[in-house]
């Protein structure tokens, strides 16, 4: 892989480890362990004098190829692939904290991410303050002498609120804390948290990276120093390693990732404009539209919109269910970033475990819908929404 290659080239050719057979598509190395020619070779490998593989929990060839392509996409030095997005998030957070430390996190988080910081971390003596992440003053006010970590996602799930990533990173670094960004909703194509100052970026590769609804996966990206000195021991000994088969699927997903995400984002942008003009809809929130409440921050930190749209139906839950049920092409599912267009009603699914008050704080009403644009023809999707909306009372 040449360093001068642009991301789309690296995503097709980067990091390949070809076997003696010269296979065109990358091999799937389904192996737990590795053989050594001699005892001395085994000794050298364990001493770290030769950088071959030792055991698939620490690293293996197919996973290595996927990790190298993720690094190329993100502009990161090192990565570790994990079995799910949540394995990536929990490893990235827990590996760097001790009892007595304090986390500041945005309250608008993917449900399981919120559980890790709000419920799991305190069990081990790690305190957490959740803030309205839209205002930098809230982050600043939450800092304590023992604050070690800031955690956020932007745009957020499901209401596509935005956090000023660079502003938060500057505050964290002044306080001697590190920043972990969950970048799933923006994708690596349209937002580069490491360039904005983040220390660690995590993805659920289950979403746009696989993008075809086949497997779970995750990835943690950072500097070589942080991965080797902070994450590596945690990763080796707690075992969140990704299956090589899934690493292969995800690597194949990366080959077409830019094509899919560009198409999905273009369609989401068109559909957001269409929905904004419909009488049954009270509000559309889309990061690519000028009427997004934080359009100025979006222009500073994102180079494209999103493949997701949030919108509020005037008719509440009844209208939301009716719309979802009336769509032909769009399927009801809580996944996102898929080649298939998917729709979900957060109040009764992904966010049903939050209290009514917590939902209200996040702007999730009984009429809120989250839509994830697939790669179907955009005109067909608009026509599908048109026919489904026509079944709702105006
Ligand atoms: C889906 C998702 C996760 C969790 O990923 P899994 O692969 O389902 O474990 C974490 N954060 C965000 C923002 C997500 O959308």
Coordinates of C-alpha atoms and ligand atoms in Angstrom, one line a residue:
X1 CA 0.0 0.0 0.0
X2 CA 1.5 3.4 -1.0
X3 CA 1.0 6.2 1.5
X4 CA 0.1 8.5 -1.4
X5 CA -3.0 6.5 -2.3
X6 CA -6.3 8.1 -1.6
X7 CA -8.7 6.4 0.9
X8 CA -10.9 4.7 -1.8
X9 CA -7.8 3.0 -3.3
X10 CA -6.5 1.9 0.1
X11 CA -9.9 0.5 1.0
X12 CA -9.6 -1.9 -2.0
X13 CA -5.9 -2.8 -1.9
X14 CA -4.6 -1.7 1.6
X15 CA -3.0 -4.1 4.0
X16 CA -3.3 -7.3 1.9
X17 CA -1.5 -10.3 3.2
X18 CA -1.5 -12.8 0.3
X19 CA -0.7 -16.4 0.8
X20 CA 1.6 -18.5 -1.5
X21 CA -1.5 -19.2 -3.6
X22 CA -1.9 -15.6 -4.8
X23 CA -5.6 -15.5 -4.1
X24 CA -7.3 -12.5 -5.7
X25 CA -9.8 -12.0 -2.9
X26 CA -8.2 -11.9 0.5
X27 CA -8.0 -15.2 2.4
X28 CA -10.0 -16.0 5.5
X29 CA -7.6 -17.3 8.0
X30 CA -9.8 -19.3 10.4
X31 CA -7.2 -20.4 12.8
X32 CA -6.8 -20.0 16.6
X33 CA -3.1 -20.4 16.7
X34 CA 0.1 -20.3 14.6
X35 CA 3.0 -22.7 14.2
X36 CA 6.7 -22.0 14.7
X37 CA 9.5 -23.6 12.7
X38 CA 11.7 -24.1 15.7
X39 CA 11.6 -23.6 19.5
X40 CA 13.9 -20.6 19.0
X41 CA 11.3 -19.1 16.6
X42 CA 8.6 -19.5 19.3
X43 CA 10.8 -17.9 21.9
X44 CA 11.6 -15.0 19.6
X45 CA 8.0 -14.4 18.8
X46 CA 7.0 -14.4 22.5
X47 CA 9.8 -12.0 23.2
X48 CA 8.4 -9.7 20.6
X49 CA 11.6 -9.9 18.5
X50 CA 9.6 -11.0 15.5
X51 CA 6.2 -9.6 14.8
X52 CA 4.4 -12.7 13.6
X53 CA 1.1 -13.8 15.0
X54 CA 0.8 -15.8 18.3
X55 CA -2.8 -16.4 19.1
X56 CA -6.0 -15.2 17.4
X57 CA -7.2 -13.5 20.6
X58 CA -4.3 -11.0 20.2
X59 CA -4.3 -10.7 16.4
X60 CA -4.6 -12.7 13.2
X61 CA -4.0 -12.2 9.4
X62 CA -7.6 -11.5 8.3
X63 CA -8.2 -9.2 11.2
X64 CA -4.9 -7.4 10.6
X65 CA -5.9 -6.7 7.0
X66 CA -9.3 -5.2 8.2
X67 CA -7.5 -3.2 10.9
X68 CA -5.0 -1.7 8.4
X69 CA -7.8 -0.7 6.0
X70 CA -9.7 0.9 8.8
X71 CA -6.5 2.9 9.7
X72 CA -6.2 4.0 6.1
X73 CA -9.8 5.2 6.1
X74 CA -9.6 7.0 9.5
X75 CA -6.0 8.3 9.2
X76 CA -5.1 6.5 12.4
X77 CA -1.9 4.8 13.3
X78 CA -3.3 1.6 14.8
X79 CA -6.6 -0.2 15.3
X80 CA -8.0 -3.2 17.0
X81 CA -11.1 -5.1 15.6
X82 CA -13.7 -6.2 18.1
X83 CA -16.6 -8.6 18.0
X84 CA -19.2 -5.9 18.2
X85 CA -19.5 -2.1 18.4
X86 CA -20.3 -2.4 22.1
X87 CA -17.1 -4.5 22.7
X88 CA -15.2 -1.6 21.0
X89 CA -16.9 1.1 23.1
X90 CA -16.6 -0.7 26.5
X91 CA -12.9 -1.7 25.8
X92 CA -12.0 1.9 24.8
X93 CA -13.6 3.3 27.9
X94 CA -12.7 0.7 30.6
X95 CA -9.1 0.0 29.5
X96 CA -8.0 3.5 30.5
X97 CA -9.9 4.1 33.8
X98 CA -9.4 3.2 37.5
X99 CA -11.7 3.2 40.4
X100 CA -11.9 6.8 41.6
X101 CA -11.8 8.3 38.1
X102 CA -14.6 10.4 36.6
X103 CA -16.2 10.4 33.1
X104 CA -18.1 13.3 31.5
X105 CA -20.4 12.1 28.7
X106 CA -23.1 13.5 26.6
X107 CA -26.5 12.3 27.7
X108 CA -27.6 11.7 24.1
X109 CA -25.9 8.3 23.5
X110 CA -26.8 5.0 21.9
X111 CA -28.7 3.1 24.6
X112 CA -25.9 0.5 25.4
X113 CA -23.2 3.2 25.4
X114 CA -25.2 5.2 28.0
X115 CA -25.6 2.0 30.1
X116 CA -21.8 1.5 30.1
X117 CA -21.0 4.9 31.4
X118 CA -24.1 5.5 33.6
X119 CA -24.7 2.0 35.1
X120 CA -21.6 -0.3 34.5
X121 CA -18.8 2.1 35.3
X122 CA -20.1 3.2 38.7
X123 CA -20.2 -0.5 39.8
X124 CA -16.4 -0.4 39.5
X125 CA -16.1 2.9 41.4
X126 CA -15.9 5.1 38.2
X127 CA -18.2 8.1 38.5
X128 CA -20.0 9.6 35.5
X129 CA -21.7 12.9 34.9
X130 CA -24.1 13.1 31.9
X131 CA -24.5 16.5 30.3
X132 CA -26.5 18.1 27.5
X133 CA -23.5 17.9 25.1
X134 CA -24.8 20.7 22.8
X135 CA -23.4 23.4 25.0
X136 CA -19.7 23.5 25.8
X137 CA -20.4 25.3 29.1
X138 CA -22.1 22.1 30.3
X139 CA -18.9 20.0 29.6
X140 CA -16.8 22.6 31.4
X141 CA -19.0 22.8 34.4
X142 CA -18.9 19.0 34.9
X143 CA -15.1 18.8 35.1
X144 CA -13.7 17.6 38.4
X145 CA -10.1 17.1 39.6
X146 CA -10.5 13.4 38.9
X147 CA -12.0 13.7 35.4
X148 CA -10.1 11.4 33.1
X149 CA -12.4 10.8 30.2
X150 CA -14.9 12.6 27.9
X151 CA -17.2 10.4 25.8
X152 CA -19.6 11.5 23.1
X153 CA -21.2 10.6 19.8
X154 CA -22.1 13.2 17.1
X155 CA -24.5 13.4 15.5
X156 CA -26.4 11.5 18.2
X157 CA -28.9 8.7 18.1
X158 CA -31.7 9.2 17.2
X159 CA -32.3 12.9 17.1
X160 CA -29.1 13.9 15.3
X161 CA -28.0 16.5 17.8
X162 CA -24.4 17.7 17.3
X163 CA -21.6 18.2 19.7
X164 CA -18.7 20.6 19.0
X165 CA -16.0 17.9 18.8
X166 CA -13.0 20.3 18.7
X167 CA -14.4 22.4 21.5
X168 CA -14.9 19.4 23.7
X169 CA -11.5 18.0 22.9
X170 CA -9.8 21.4 23.8
X171 CA -11.7 21.4 27.2
X172 CA -10.7 17.8 27.9
X173 CA -7.1 18.3 27.1
X174 CA -6.9 21.4 29.3
X175 CA -8.3 19.3 32.1
X176 CA -5.8 16.4 31.4
X177 CA -8.6 14.1 30.2
X178 CA -8.8 12.0 27.1
X179 CA -11.7 12.0 24.5
X180 CA -13.3 8.9 23.0
X181 CA -15.7 9.6 20.1
X182 CA -18.3 7.1 18.8
X183 CA -18.3 8.2 15.1
X184 CA -21.0 5.8 13.8
X185 CA -23.6 8.4 12.8
X186 CA -21.2 10.7 10.9
X187 CA -19.1 7.8 9.4
X188 CA -15.4 8.0 8.7
X189 CA -16.2 9.5 5.3
X190 CA -17.7 12.7 6.6
X191 CA -16.1 13.4 10.0
X192 CA -12.6 12.8 11.2
X193 CA -12.6 13.0 15.1
X194 CA -8.8 12.4 15.3
X195 CA -8.2 15.6 13.2
X196 CA -10.6 17.5 15.5
X197 CA -8.5 16.5 18.5
X198 CA -10.1 13.2 19.7
X199 CA -7.7 10.6 21.2
X200 CA -9.7 7.5 20.4
X201 CA -12.4 6.8 17.8
X202 CA -14.7 3.8 18.0
X203 CA -17.1 2.3 15.5
X204 CA -19.8 -0.2 15.4
X205 CA -18.7 -1.9 12.1
X206 CA -22.1 -3.6 12.2
X207 CA -23.5 -0.4 10.6
X208 CA -22.1 1.2 7.5
X209 CA -18.9 -0.7 7.4
X210 CA -20.6 -4.1 6.9
X211 CA -23.5 -2.2 5.5
X212 CA -25.2 -5.3 4.3
X213 CA -26.8 -6.7 7.5
X214 CA -24.6 -9.7 7.8
X215 CA -22.5 -9.6 11.0
X216 CA -21.6 -7.7 14.1
X217 CA -18.2 -6.0 14.5
X218 CA -16.4 -3.0 16.0
X219 CA -13.1 -1.2 15.8
X220 CA -11.1 1.0 18.1
X221 CA -8.6 3.4 16.5
X222 CA -6.0 5.6 18.0
X223 CA -2.2 6.3 18.1
X224 CA 0.2 3.4 18.1
X225 CA 1.3 4.4 21.6
X226 CA -2.3 4.4 23.0
X227 CA -3.2 1.1 21.4
X228 CA 0.0 -0.6 22.5
X229 CA 0.3 0.9 26.0
X230 CA -3.3 1.5 27.1
X231 CA -5.6 -0.8 25.2
X232 CA -3.4 -3.8 24.3
X233 CA -3.2 -5.6 27.7
X234 CA -7.0 -5.1 28.2
X235 CA -7.7 -6.4 24.7
X236 CA -5.4 -9.5 25.1
X237 CA -6.7 -10.6 28.5
X238 CA -10.4 -9.8 28.3
X239 CA -10.9 -11.2 24.8
X240 CA -13.2 -9.0 22.7
X241 CA -11.5 -10.3 19.5
X242 CA -13.5 -10.3 16.2
X243 CA -13.9 -13.6 14.4
X244 CA -11.7 -13.8 11.2
X245 CA -14.7 -14.7 9.2
X246 CA -16.5 -11.5 10.3
X247 CA -13.3 -9.5 9.7
X248 CA -13.3 -10.7 6.2
X249 CA -17.0 -9.7 5.7
X250 CA -16.2 -6.3 7.1
X251 CA -13.1 -5.9 4.9
X252 CA -15.2 -6.7 1.9
X253 CA -17.7 -4.1 3.2
X254 CA -14.9 -1.5 3.3
X255 CA -14.2 -2.0 -0.5
X256 CA -17.7 -0.5 -1.3
X257 CA -18.1 1.7 1.8
X258 CA -17.4 5.0 0.1
X259 CA -19.8 4.2 -2.8
X260 CA -22.6 3.1 -0.5
X261 CA -22.2 5.9 2.1
X262 CA -22.1 8.6 -0.6
X263 CA -25.2 7.2 -2.2
X264 CA -27.1 6.8 1.1
X265 CA -26.2 10.3 2.1
X266 CA -27.3 11.8 -1.1
X267 CA -30.6 10.0 -0.9
X268 CA -31.1 11.0 2.8
X269 CA -30.5 14.6 1.8
X270 CA -33.1 14.5 -0.9
X271 CA -35.6 12.7 1.2
X272 CA -35.1 15.2 4.1
X273 CA -35.9 18.0 1.8
X274 CA -39.0 16.2 0.5
X275 CA -40.2 15.4 4.1
X276 CA -39.7 19.0 5.2
X277 CA -42.4 20.0 2.7
X278 CA -45.0 17.6 3.9
X279 CA -48.0 18.7 5.9
X280 CA -48.1 15.6 8.1
X281 CA -44.6 16.4 9.4
X282 CA -43.9 18.8 12.2
X283 CA -40.1 18.9 12.0
X284 CA -37.2 17.3 10.1
X285 CA -33.8 17.1 11.6
X286 CA -31.0 16.5 9.1
X287 CA -27.4 17.4 9.5
X288 CA -27.1 18.5 5.8
X289 CA -30.0 21.1 6.0
X290 CA -29.5 24.8 6.9
X291 CA -32.4 24.6 9.3
X292 CA -30.6 22.1 11.6
X293 CA -30.3 23.9 15.0
X294 CA -26.6 23.5 14.9
X295 CA -25.9 24.0 11.2
X296 CA -22.9 26.3 12.0
X297 CA -21.0 23.5 14.0
X298 CA -21.9 21.0 11.4
X299 CA -20.2 23.1 8.7
X300 CA -17.1 23.3 10.9
X301 CA -16.7 19.6 11.6
X302 CA -18.5 17.5 9.0
X303 CA -17.8 17.3 5.2
X304 CA -21.1 15.8 4.4
X305 CA -24.6 15.2 5.8
X306 CA -25.6 11.8 7.2
X307 CA -27.4 8.7 5.9
X308 CA -29.9 9.2 8.8
X309 CA -32.9 11.5 9.2
X310 CA -35.0 12.2 12.2
X311 CA -38.5 13.6 11.8
X312 CA -41.5 14.2 14.0
X313 CA -45.0 13.4 12.8
X314 CA -47.8 15.6 13.9
X315 CA -50.1 12.7 14.6
X316 CA -47.8 11.1 17.3
X317 CA -47.5 7.4 17.8
X318 CA -50.6 6.5 15.8
X319 CA -49.3 8.3 12.8
X320 CA -45.8 7.0 13.2
X321 CA -47.0 3.4 13.3
X322 CA -49.3 4.0 10.3
X323 CA -46.5 5.5 8.3
X324 CA -44.0 2.7 9.1
X325 CA -46.6 0.0 8.3
X326 CA -47.6 1.6 5.0
X327 CA -44.1 1.8 3.5
X328 CA -43.4 -0.9 0.9
X329 CA -39.6 -0.6 0.2
X330 CA -38.6 0.6 3.7
X331 CA -38.4 -2.1 6.3
X332 CA -39.0 -1.7 10.0
X333 CA -35.8 -2.4 11.8
X334 CA -33.6 -0.9 14.5
X335 CA -30.4 -1.4 12.5
X336 CA -28.9 1.4 10.5
X337 CA -26.4 2.1 7.8
X338 CA -27.6 -0.9 5.8
X339 CA -28.0 -1.2 2.0
X340 CA -31.7 -1.6 2.7
X341 CA -33.6 1.4 3.9
X342 CA -34.8 1.0 7.5
X343 CA -37.1 2.9 9.7
X344 CA -37.7 2.8 13.5
X345 CA -39.9 4.4 16.1
X346 CA -37.4 5.1 19.0
X347 CA -39.9 5.7 21.8
X348 CA -41.2 2.1 21.5
X349 CA -38.0 0.3 20.5
X350 CA -34.4 1.6 20.8
X351 CA -35.2 4.1 23.6
X352 CA -38.1 2.4 25.3
X353 CA -36.0 1.8 28.4
X354 CA -35.5 5.5 29.1
X355 CA -38.0 7.3 31.3
X356 CA -40.5 9.6 29.7
X357 CA -38.5 12.6 31.1
X358 CA -35.2 11.3 29.7
X359 CA -36.8 10.8 26.3
X360 CA -38.2 14.4 26.4
X361 CA -34.7 15.7 27.3
X362 CA -33.4 14.1 24.2
X363 CA -36.2 15.4 22.0
X364 CA -37.7 12.0 21.4
X365 CA -41.5 12.4 21.2
X366 CA -44.2 9.8 20.5
X367 CA -44.1 11.0 16.9
X368 CA -40.3 10.8 16.4
X369 CA -39.1 8.5 13.6
X370 CA -35.5 7.6 12.7
X371 CA -34.9 6.7 9.0
X372 CA -31.7 5.1 7.7
X373 CA -31.3 5.5 3.9
X374 CA -30.3 2.5 1.9
X375 CA -28.8 2.3 -1.5
X376 CA -32.1 1.8 -3.4
X377 CA -33.1 4.3 -6.1
X378 CA -33.8 7.6 -4.4
X379 CA -36.8 8.3 -6.6
X380 CA -38.4 5.0 -5.5
X381 CA -37.9 5.9 -1.9
X382 CA -39.5 9.3 -2.2
X383 CA -42.4 7.7 -4.0
X384 CA -42.7 5.2 -1.2
X385 CA -42.9 7.9 1.4
X386 CA -45.3 9.9 -0.8
X387 CA -47.8 7.0 -0.9
X388 CA -47.4 6.1 2.8
X389 CA -47.9 9.7 3.9
X390 CA -51.0 10.0 1.8
X391 CA -52.6 7.4 4.1
X392 CA -52.2 9.7 7.1
X393 CA -54.7 12.4 8.0
X394 CA -53.3 15.8 7.0
Ligands
LIG1 C1 -25.1 0.3 16.9 C2 -24.3 1.2 17.7 C3 -23.4 0.8 18.7 C4 -23.3 -0.6 19.2 O1 -22.8 -1.4 18.1 P1 -23.1 -3.0 18.1 O2 -22.3 -3.4 16.9 O3 -24.6 -3.2 17.9 O4 -22.6 -3.6 19.3 C5 -22.7 1.8 19.4 N1 -22.8 3.1 19.1 C6 -23.6 3.5 18.1 C7 -23.7 5.0 17.8 C8 -24.4 2.6 17.4 O5 -25.2 3.1 16.4

